[in-house]
Short mmCIF file of C-alpha atoms and ligand atoms in Angstrom, two decimals:
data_model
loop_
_atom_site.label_atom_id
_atom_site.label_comp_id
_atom_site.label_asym_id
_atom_site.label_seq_id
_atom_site.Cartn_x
_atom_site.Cartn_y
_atom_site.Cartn_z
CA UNK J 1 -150.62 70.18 -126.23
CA UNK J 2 -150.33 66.92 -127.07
CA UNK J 3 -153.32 64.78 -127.19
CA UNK J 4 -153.18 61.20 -125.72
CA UNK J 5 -156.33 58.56 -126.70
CA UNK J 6 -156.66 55.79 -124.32
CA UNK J 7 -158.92 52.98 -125.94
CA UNK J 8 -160.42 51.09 -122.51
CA UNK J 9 -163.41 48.49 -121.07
CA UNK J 10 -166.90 49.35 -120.61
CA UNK J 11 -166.66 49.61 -116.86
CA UNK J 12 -165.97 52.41 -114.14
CA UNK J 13 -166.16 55.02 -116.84
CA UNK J 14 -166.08 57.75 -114.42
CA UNK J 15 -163.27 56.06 -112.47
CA UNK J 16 -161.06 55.77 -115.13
CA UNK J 17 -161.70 59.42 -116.62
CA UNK J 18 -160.81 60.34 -113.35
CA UNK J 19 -157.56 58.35 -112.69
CA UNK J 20 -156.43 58.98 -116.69
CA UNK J 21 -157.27 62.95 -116.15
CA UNK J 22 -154.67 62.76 -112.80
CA UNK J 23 -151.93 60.49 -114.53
CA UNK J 24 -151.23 61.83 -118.00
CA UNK J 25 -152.79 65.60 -117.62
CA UNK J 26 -151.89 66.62 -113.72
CA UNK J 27 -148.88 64.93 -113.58
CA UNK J 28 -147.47 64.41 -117.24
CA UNK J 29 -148.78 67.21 -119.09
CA UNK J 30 -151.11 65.88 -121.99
CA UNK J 31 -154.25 66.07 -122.70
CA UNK J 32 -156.64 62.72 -123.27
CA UNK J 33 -159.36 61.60 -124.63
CA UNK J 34 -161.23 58.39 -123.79
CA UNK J 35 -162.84 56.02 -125.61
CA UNK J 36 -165.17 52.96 -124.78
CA UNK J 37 -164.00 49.72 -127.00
CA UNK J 38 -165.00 45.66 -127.12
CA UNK J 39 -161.36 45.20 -125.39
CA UNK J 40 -160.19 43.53 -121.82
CA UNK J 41 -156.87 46.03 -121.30
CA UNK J 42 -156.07 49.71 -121.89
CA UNK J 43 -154.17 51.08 -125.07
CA UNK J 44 -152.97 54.46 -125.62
CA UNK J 45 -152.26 55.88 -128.91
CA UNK J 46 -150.94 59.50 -129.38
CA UNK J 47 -152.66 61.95 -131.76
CA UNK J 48 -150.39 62.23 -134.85
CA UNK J 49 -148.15 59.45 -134.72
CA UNK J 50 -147.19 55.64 -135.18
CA UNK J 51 -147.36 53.50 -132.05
CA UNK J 52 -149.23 51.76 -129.70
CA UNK J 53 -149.02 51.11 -125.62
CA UNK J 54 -151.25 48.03 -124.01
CA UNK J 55 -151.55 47.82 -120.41
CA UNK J 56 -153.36 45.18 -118.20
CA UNK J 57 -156.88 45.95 -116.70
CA UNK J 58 -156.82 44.70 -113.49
CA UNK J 59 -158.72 47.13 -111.29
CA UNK J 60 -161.46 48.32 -112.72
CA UNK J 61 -162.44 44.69 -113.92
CA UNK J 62 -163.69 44.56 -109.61
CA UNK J 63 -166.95 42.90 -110.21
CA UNK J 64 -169.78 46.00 -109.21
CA UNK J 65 -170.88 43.35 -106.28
CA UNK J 66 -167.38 43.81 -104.37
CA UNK J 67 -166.55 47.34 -105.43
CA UNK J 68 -165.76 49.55 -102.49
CA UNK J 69 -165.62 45.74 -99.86
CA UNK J 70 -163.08 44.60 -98.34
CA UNK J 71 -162.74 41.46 -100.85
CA UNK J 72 -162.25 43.68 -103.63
CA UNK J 73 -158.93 44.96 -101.81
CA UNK J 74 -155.52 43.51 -103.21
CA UNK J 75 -153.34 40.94 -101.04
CA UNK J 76 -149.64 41.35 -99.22
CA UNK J 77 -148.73 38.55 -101.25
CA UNK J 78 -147.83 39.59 -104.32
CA UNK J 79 -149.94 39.15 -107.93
CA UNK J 80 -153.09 37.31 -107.55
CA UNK J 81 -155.07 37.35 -111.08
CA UNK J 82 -158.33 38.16 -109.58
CA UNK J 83 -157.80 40.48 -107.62
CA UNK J 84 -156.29 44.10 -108.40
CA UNK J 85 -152.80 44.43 -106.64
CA UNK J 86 -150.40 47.07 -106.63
CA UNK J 87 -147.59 45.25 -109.02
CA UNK J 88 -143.96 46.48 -106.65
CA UNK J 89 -141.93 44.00 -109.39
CA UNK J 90 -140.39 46.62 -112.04
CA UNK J 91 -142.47 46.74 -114.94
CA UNK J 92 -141.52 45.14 -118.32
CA UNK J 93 -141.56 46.54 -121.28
CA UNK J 94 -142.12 43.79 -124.63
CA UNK J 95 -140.86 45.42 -127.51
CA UNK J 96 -143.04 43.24 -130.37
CA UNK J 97 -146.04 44.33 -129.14
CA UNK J 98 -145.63 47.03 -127.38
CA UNK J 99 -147.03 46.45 -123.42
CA UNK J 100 -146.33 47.40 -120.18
CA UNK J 101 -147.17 45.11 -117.70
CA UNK J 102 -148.26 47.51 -114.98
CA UNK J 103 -152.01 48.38 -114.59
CA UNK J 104 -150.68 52.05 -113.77
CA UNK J 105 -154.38 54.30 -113.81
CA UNK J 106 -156.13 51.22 -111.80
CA UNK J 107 -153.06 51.60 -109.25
CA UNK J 108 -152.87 54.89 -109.37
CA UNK J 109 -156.88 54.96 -108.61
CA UNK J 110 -156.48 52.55 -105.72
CA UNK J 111 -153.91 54.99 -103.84
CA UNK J 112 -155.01 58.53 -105.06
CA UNK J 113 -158.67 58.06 -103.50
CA UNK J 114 -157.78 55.98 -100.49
CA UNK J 115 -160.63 53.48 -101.42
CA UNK J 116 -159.32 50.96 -98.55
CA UNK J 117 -159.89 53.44 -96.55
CA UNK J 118 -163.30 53.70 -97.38
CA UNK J 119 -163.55 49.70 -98.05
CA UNK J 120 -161.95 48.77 -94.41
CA UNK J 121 -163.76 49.33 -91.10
CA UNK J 122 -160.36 49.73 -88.93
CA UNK J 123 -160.15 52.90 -87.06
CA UNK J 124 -157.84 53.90 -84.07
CA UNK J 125 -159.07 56.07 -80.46
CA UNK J 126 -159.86 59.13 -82.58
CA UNK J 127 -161.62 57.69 -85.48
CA UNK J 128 -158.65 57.71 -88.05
CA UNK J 129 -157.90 55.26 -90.61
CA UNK J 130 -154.30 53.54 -88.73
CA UNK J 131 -151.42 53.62 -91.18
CA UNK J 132 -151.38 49.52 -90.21
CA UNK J 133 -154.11 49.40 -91.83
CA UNK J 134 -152.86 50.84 -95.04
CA UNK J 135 -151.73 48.63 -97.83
CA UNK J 136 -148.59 50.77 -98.02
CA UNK J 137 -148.12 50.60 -93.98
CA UNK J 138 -148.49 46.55 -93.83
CA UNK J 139 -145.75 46.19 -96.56
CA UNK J 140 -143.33 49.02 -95.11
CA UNK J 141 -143.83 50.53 -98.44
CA UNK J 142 -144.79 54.26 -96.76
CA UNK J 143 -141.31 55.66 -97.49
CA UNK J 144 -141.99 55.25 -101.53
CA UNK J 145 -144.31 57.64 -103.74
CA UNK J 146 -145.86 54.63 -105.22
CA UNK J 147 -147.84 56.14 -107.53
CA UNK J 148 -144.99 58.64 -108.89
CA UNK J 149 -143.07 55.22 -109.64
CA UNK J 150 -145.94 54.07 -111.87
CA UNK J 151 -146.00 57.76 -113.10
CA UNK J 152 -142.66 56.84 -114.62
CA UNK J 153 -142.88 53.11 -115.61
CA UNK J 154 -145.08 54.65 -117.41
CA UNK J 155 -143.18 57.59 -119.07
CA UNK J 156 -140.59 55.54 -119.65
CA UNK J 157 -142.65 53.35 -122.16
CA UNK J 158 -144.24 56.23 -123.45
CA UNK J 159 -140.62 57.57 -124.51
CA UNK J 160 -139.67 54.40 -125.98
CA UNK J 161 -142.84 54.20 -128.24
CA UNK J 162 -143.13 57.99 -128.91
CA UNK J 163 -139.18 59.10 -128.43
CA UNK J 164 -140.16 63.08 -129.52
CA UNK J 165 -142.62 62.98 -126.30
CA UNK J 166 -142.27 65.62 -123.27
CA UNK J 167 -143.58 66.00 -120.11
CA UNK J 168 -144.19 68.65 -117.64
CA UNK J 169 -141.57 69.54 -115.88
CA UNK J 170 -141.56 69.52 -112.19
CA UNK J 171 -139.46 70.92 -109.48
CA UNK J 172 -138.50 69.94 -106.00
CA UNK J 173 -140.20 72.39 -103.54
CA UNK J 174 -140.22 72.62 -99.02
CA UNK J 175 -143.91 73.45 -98.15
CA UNK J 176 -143.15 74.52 -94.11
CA UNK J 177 -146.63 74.13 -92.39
CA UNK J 178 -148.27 75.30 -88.76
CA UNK J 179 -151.43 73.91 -86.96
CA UNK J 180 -151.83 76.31 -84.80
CA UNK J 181 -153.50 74.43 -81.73
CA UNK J 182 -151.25 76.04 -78.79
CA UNK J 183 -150.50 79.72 -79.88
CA UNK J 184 -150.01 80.57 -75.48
CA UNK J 185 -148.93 77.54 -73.87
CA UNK J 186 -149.50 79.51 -70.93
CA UNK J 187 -153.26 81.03 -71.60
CA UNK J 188 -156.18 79.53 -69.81
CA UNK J 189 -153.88 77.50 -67.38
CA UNK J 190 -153.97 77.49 -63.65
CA UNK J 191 -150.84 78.35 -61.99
CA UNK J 192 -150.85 74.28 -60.98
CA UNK J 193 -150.77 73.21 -64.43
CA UNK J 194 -147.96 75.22 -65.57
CA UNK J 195 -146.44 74.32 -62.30
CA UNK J 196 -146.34 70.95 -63.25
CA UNK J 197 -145.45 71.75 -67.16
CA UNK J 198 -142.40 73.56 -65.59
CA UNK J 199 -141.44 70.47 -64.12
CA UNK J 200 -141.97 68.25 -66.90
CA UNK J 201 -139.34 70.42 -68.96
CA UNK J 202 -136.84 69.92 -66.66
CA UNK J 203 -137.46 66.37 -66.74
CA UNK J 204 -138.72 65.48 -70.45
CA UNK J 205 -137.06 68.49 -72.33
CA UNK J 206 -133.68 68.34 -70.27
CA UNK J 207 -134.37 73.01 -70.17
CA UNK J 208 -134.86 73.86 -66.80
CA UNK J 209 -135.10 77.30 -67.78
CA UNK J 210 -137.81 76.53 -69.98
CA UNK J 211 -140.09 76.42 -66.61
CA UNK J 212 -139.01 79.52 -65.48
CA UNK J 213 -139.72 81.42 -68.69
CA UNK J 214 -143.43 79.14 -67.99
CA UNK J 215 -144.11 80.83 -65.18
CA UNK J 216 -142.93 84.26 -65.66
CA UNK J 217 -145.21 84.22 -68.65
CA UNK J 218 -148.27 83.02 -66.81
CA UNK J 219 -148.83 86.02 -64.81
CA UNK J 220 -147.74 88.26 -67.48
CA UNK J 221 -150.02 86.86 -69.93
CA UNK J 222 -152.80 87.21 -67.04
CA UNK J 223 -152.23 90.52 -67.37
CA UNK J 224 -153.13 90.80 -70.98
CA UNK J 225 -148.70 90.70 -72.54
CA UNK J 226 -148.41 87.59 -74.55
CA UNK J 227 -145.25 88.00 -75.81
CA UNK J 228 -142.77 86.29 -73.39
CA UNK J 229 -145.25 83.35 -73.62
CA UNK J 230 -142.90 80.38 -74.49
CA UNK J 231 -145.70 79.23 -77.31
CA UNK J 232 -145.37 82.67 -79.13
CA UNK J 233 -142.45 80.96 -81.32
CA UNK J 234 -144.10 82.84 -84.61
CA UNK J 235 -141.51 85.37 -85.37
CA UNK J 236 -138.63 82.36 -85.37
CA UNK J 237 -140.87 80.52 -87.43
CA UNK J 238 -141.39 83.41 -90.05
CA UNK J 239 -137.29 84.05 -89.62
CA UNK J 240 -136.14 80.85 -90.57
CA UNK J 241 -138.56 80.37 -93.67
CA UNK J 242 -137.94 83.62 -94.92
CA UNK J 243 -134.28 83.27 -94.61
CA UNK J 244 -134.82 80.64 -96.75
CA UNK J 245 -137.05 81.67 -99.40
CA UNK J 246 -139.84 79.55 -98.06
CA UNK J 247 -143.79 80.67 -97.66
CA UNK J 248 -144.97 79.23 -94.40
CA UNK J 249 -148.67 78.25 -94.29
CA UNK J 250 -150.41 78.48 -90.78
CA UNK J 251 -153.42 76.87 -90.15
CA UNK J 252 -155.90 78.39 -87.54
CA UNK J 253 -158.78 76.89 -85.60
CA UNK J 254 -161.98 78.71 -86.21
CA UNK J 255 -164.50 76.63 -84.12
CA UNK J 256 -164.66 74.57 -81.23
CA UNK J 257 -166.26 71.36 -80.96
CA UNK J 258 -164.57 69.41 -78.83
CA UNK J 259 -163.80 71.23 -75.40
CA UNK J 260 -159.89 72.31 -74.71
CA UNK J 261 -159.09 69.59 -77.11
CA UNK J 262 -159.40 72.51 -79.69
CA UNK J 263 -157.34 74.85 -78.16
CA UNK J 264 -157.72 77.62 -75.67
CA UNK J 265 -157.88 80.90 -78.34
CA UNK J 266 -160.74 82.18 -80.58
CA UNK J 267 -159.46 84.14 -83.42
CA UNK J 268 -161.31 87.18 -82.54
CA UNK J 269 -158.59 87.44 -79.60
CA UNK J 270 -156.42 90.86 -79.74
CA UNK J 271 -153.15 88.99 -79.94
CA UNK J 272 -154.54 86.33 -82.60
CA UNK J 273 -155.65 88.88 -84.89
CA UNK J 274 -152.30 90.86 -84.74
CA UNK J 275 -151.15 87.14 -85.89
CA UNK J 276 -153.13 86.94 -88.49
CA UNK J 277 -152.32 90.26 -89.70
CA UNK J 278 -148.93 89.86 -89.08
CA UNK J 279 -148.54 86.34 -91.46
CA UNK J 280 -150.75 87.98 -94.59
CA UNK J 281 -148.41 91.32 -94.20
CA UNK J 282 -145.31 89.12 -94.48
CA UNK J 283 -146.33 87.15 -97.48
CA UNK J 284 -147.22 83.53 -95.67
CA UNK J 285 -150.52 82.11 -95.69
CA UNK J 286 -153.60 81.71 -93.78
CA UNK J 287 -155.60 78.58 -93.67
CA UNK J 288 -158.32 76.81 -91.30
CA UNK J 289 -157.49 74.71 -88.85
CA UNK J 290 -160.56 72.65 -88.98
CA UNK J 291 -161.82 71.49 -85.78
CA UNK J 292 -161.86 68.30 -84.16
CA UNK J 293 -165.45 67.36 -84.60
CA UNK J 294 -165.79 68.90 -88.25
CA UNK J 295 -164.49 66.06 -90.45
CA UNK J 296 -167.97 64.75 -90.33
CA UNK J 297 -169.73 67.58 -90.23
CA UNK J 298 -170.55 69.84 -93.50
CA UNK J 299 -172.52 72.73 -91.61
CA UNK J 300 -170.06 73.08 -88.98
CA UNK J 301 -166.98 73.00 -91.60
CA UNK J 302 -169.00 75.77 -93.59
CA UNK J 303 -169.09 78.58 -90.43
CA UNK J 304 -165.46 77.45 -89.53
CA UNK J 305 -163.98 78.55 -93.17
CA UNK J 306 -166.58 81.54 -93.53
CA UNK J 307 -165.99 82.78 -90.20
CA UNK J 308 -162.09 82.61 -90.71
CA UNK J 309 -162.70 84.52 -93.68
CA UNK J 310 -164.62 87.11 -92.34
CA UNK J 311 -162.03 87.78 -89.85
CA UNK J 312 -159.17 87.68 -92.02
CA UNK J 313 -161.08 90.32 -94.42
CA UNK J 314 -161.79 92.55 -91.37
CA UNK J 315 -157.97 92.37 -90.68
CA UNK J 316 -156.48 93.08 -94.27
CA UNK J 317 -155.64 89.35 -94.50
CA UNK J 318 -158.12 88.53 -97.29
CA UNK J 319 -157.06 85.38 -99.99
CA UNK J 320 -157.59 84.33 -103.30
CA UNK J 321 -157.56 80.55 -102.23
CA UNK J 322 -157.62 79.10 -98.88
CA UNK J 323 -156.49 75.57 -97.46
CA UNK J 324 -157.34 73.58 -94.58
CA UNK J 325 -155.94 70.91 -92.54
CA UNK J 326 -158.24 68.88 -90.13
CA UNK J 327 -157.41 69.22 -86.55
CA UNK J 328 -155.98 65.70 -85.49
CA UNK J 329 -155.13 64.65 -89.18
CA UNK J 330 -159.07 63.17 -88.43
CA UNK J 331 -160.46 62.01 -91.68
CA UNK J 332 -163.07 59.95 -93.42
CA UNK J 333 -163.05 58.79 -97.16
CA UNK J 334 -164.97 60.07 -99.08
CA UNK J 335 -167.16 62.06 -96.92
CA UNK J 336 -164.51 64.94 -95.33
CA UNK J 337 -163.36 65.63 -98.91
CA UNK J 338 -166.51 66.12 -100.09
CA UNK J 339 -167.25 68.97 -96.82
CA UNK J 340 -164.01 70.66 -97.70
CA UNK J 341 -165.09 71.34 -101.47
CA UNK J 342 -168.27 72.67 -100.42
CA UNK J 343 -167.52 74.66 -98.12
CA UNK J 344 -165.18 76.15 -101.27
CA UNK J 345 -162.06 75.43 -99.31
CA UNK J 346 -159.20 74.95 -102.98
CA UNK J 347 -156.98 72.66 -101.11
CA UNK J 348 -156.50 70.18 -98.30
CA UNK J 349 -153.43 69.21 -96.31
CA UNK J 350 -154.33 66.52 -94.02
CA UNK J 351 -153.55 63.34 -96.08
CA UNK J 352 -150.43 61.50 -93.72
CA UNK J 353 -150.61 59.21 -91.05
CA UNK J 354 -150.24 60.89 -87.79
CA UNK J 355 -148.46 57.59 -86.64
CA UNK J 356 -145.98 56.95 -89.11
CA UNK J 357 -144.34 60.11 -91.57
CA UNK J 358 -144.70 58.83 -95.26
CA UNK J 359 -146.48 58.66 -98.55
CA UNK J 360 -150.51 57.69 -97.28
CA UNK J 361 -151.95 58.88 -100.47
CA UNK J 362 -148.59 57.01 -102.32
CA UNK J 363 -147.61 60.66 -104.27
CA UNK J 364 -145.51 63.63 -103.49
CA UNK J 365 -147.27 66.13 -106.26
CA UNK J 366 -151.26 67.71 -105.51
CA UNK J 367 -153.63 66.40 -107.42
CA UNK J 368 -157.88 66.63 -106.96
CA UNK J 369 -159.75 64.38 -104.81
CA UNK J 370 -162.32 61.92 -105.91
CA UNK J 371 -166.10 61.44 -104.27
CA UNK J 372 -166.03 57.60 -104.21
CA UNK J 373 -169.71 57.78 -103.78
CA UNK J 374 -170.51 60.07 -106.19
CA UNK J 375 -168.13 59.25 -108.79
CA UNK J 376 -166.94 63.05 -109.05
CA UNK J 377 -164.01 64.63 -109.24
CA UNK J 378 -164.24 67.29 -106.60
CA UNK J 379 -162.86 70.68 -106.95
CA UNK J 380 -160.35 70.30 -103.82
CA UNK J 381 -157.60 69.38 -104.36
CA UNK J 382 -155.00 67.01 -101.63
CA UNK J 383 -151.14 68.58 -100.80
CA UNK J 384 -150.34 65.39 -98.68
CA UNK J 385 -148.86 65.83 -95.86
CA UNK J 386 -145.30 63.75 -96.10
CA UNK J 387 -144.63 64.56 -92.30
CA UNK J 388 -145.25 65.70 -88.76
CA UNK J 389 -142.69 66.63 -86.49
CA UNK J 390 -144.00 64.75 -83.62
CA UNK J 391 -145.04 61.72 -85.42
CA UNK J 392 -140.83 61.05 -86.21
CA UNK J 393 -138.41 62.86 -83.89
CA UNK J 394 -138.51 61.37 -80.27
CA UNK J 395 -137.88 65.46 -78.92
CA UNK J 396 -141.19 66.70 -80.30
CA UNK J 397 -143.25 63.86 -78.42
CA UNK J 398 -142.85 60.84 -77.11
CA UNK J 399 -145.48 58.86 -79.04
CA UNK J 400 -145.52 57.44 -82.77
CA UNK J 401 -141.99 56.73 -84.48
CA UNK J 402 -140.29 58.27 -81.61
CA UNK J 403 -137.02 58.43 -83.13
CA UNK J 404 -133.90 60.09 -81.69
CA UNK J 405 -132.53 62.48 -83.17
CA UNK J 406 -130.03 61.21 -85.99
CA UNK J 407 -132.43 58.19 -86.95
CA UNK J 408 -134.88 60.78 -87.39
CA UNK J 409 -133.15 62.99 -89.36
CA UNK J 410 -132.20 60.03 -91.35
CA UNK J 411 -135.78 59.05 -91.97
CA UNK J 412 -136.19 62.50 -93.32
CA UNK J 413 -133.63 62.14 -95.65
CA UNK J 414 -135.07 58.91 -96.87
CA UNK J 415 -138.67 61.11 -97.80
CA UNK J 416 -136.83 63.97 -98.90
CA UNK J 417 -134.65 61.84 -101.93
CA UNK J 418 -138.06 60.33 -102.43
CA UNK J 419 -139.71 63.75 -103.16
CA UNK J 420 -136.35 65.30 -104.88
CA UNK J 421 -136.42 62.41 -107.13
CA UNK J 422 -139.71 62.77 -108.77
CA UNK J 423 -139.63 66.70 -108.30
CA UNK J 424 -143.03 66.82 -105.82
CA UNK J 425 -143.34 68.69 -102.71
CA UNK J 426 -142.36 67.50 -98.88
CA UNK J 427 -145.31 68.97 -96.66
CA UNK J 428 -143.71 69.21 -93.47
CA UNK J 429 -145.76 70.14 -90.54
CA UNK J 430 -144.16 71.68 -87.22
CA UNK J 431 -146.25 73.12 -84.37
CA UNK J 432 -145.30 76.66 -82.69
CA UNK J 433 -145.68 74.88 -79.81
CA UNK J 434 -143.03 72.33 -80.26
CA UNK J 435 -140.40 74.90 -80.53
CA UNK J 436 -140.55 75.46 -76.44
CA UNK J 437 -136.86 74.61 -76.01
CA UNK J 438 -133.60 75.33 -77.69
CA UNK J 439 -132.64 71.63 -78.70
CA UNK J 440 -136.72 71.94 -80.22
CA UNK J 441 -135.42 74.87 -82.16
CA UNK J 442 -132.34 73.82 -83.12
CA UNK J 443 -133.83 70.94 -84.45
CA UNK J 444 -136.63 72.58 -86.46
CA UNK J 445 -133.38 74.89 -88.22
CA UNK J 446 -131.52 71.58 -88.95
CA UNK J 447 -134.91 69.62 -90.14
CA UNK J 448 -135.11 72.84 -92.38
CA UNK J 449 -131.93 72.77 -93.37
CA UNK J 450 -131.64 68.97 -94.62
CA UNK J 451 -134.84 69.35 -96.35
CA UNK J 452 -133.82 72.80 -98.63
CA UNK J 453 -130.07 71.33 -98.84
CA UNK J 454 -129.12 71.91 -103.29
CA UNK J 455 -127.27 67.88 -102.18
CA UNK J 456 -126.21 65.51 -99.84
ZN1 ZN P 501 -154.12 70.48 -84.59
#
């Protein structure tokens, strides 16, 4: 492997090992090796050969006093010298001597381990950080893999400096995911509230027959048969990612600690467990659903994963690794990262905004999570979440982007040439229970179909 030196200030060591570990050996392929010099920019030499690359310092020169404040934080406006800004003008290359003008492992930093989101106080009705908020949100930037682009600026220079280089070779890839909050729309309802659902999907869903089905399933489910339940949409989501090659994930609550808010199933429930022994059988994966009071809460995160896991053992549907997504996308930097690794969860899929479909961690490929606090790399690693189903198309929910249809589909083309082009992974995420209707199905096959097309 080839062995990259990067020659850097005194400051942030741990920051930088971190953010020069991510760039050139998770995404690139190298390995590095760091070095403390009397200097005020990076340089990167390559074991074995001629040639030099400078870059700017700009982030981790932050003064210690602001680091992690809201003053530290870069501007809309474009480059101020002070402060550390995400550069969005192309980067140039100077040929003399060779430098790229692009701080690319401070940037790269900034976005990776959402440290506005720990530097900002802004939080919406359910204690997440808003996408408005975002850097990325309040320049309508959310649609581009920020840090990927750096990635390359990057590369790019390398290849001019050290032609013979290669990188690691990355592939396009459709990640299909399922919270599974609703498994029985109908379970735990009084005949008056599926009443009134019944009504609402004439109305809001334009399926009158959709009620029907409601309340034929309501008694029948009262009687212990969920499978005419118009929730129990898992064997057309299994069909239409195994028709096309893909390994669904589906995410299950374990705990409750917030009333119906997390669901109305426990997964010791008959037709649960058949679930959960039916997904393992077919090859798809189990993960926890955390629930919506656990992002803050280590213990509680701890007996959610080992209790899924004791359950899935009991049922044949044991794992080598298991992932989790937090129940409302809710979230707080650093601390919920830090939960997840200790509780020995391997991955984490909750990084998107639940208001806006995009890039909120600025990358389409995994890559581990920092402790901001700590100054640790943490053994979990983030598969961001690139979009929600109801956050974009207006016939999932009527909240969010609330697009119709074709805009939607449009917008999902947009993030899906975004991915392709770098090679990363689009995490889509699509509730069972947002397949109620045929237009909801038909739309789930044609999302699926746009996002696995080989072009166009
Ligand atoms: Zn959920």
């Amino acid at each position: 492997v080839t062995r990259v030196l990067i020659a850097h200030p005194a400051s942030y060591p741990a920051e930088r090992r971190y953010a020069c570990e991510v760039v050139l050996e998770e995404f690139l392929g190298f390995d590095v090796e760091l070095r403390v010099e009397a200097r005020c920019d990076w340089e990167l030499t390559v074991a074995g050969l001629e040639g030099r690359l400078r870059m700017p310092d700009v982030f981790f020169a932050i003064p210690p006093a602001r680091w992690l404040t809201a003053s530290s934080l870069p501007g809309d406006d474009g480059a101020l010298a002070a402060t550390p800004v995400p550069y969005l003008a192309a980067a140039t290359y100077q040929r003399q001597q060779p430098t790229l003008d692009l701080d690319v492992f401070g940037n790269a930093f900034f976005f990776l381990t959402r440290y506005e989101e720990a530097a900002l106080d802004e939080r919406d009705e359910h204690d997440r950080f808003p996408a408005d908020a975002s850097w990325a949100g309040r320049n309508n930037l959310l649609t581009r893999p920020l840090v990927n682009e750096y990635v390359d600026a990057l590369w790019r220079a390398m290849q001019r400096e050290w032609p013979g280089l290669e990188r690691r070779p990355r592939e396009f890839r459709l990640q299909a995911t399922h919270d599974v909050d609703w498994p029985h729309v109908t379970r735990g309802r009084t005949l008056r509230q599926v009443a009134r659902a019944a009504a609402g999907d004439a109305v809001r869903l334009r399926e009158p027959g959709l009620g029907t089905r409601r309340l034929a399933a309501w008694a029948r489910v009262r009687a212990g048969d969920f499978s005419g339940d118009p929730g129990n949409t898992f064997d057309f989501l299994l069909a239409e990612s195994e028709r096309r090659g893909l390994r669904s994930a589906f995410y299950f609550i374990s705990g409750r600690t917030a009333g119906e808010i997390d669901g109305c199933y426990d997964l010791e429930d008959r037709p649960i467990r058949d679930l959960l022994r039916k997904v393992s059988a077919r090859g798809h994966e189990v993960g926890l659903h955390s629930s919506y009071g656990s992002y803050l809460d280590p213990c509680q995160l701890s007996h959610e994963f080992a209790r899924l896991r004791a359950v899935c053992r009991r049922e044949g549907a044991a794992q080598a690794e298991w992932g989790a997504r937090q129940h409302y996308l809710r979230w707080r930097t650093p601390d919920t990262a830090r939960y997840l690794s200790q509780a020995g969860l391997c991955y984490d899929a909750t990084l998107g905004f639940a208001t806006r479909a995009g890039f909120r961690a600025a990358v389409c490929y995994e890559y581990p999570l920092f402790d901001l606090e700590t100054g640790r790399k943490l053994r979990l690693r983030e598969r961001p979440l690139v979009a929600m189903e109801m956050t974009v198309f207006a016939d999932t929910s009527q909240r969010y982007m609330n697009l119709p249809r074709l805009e939607a589909l449009d917008y999902m083309r947009t993030l899906r040439d975004a991915v392709r082009r770098h090679g990363g992974t689009f995490t889509l995420l699509w509730h069972n229970s947002t397949l109620l209707s045929k237009r909801q199905q038909n739309l789930y096959r044609e999302t699926l179909d746009l996002l696995t097309a080989r072009d166009g």
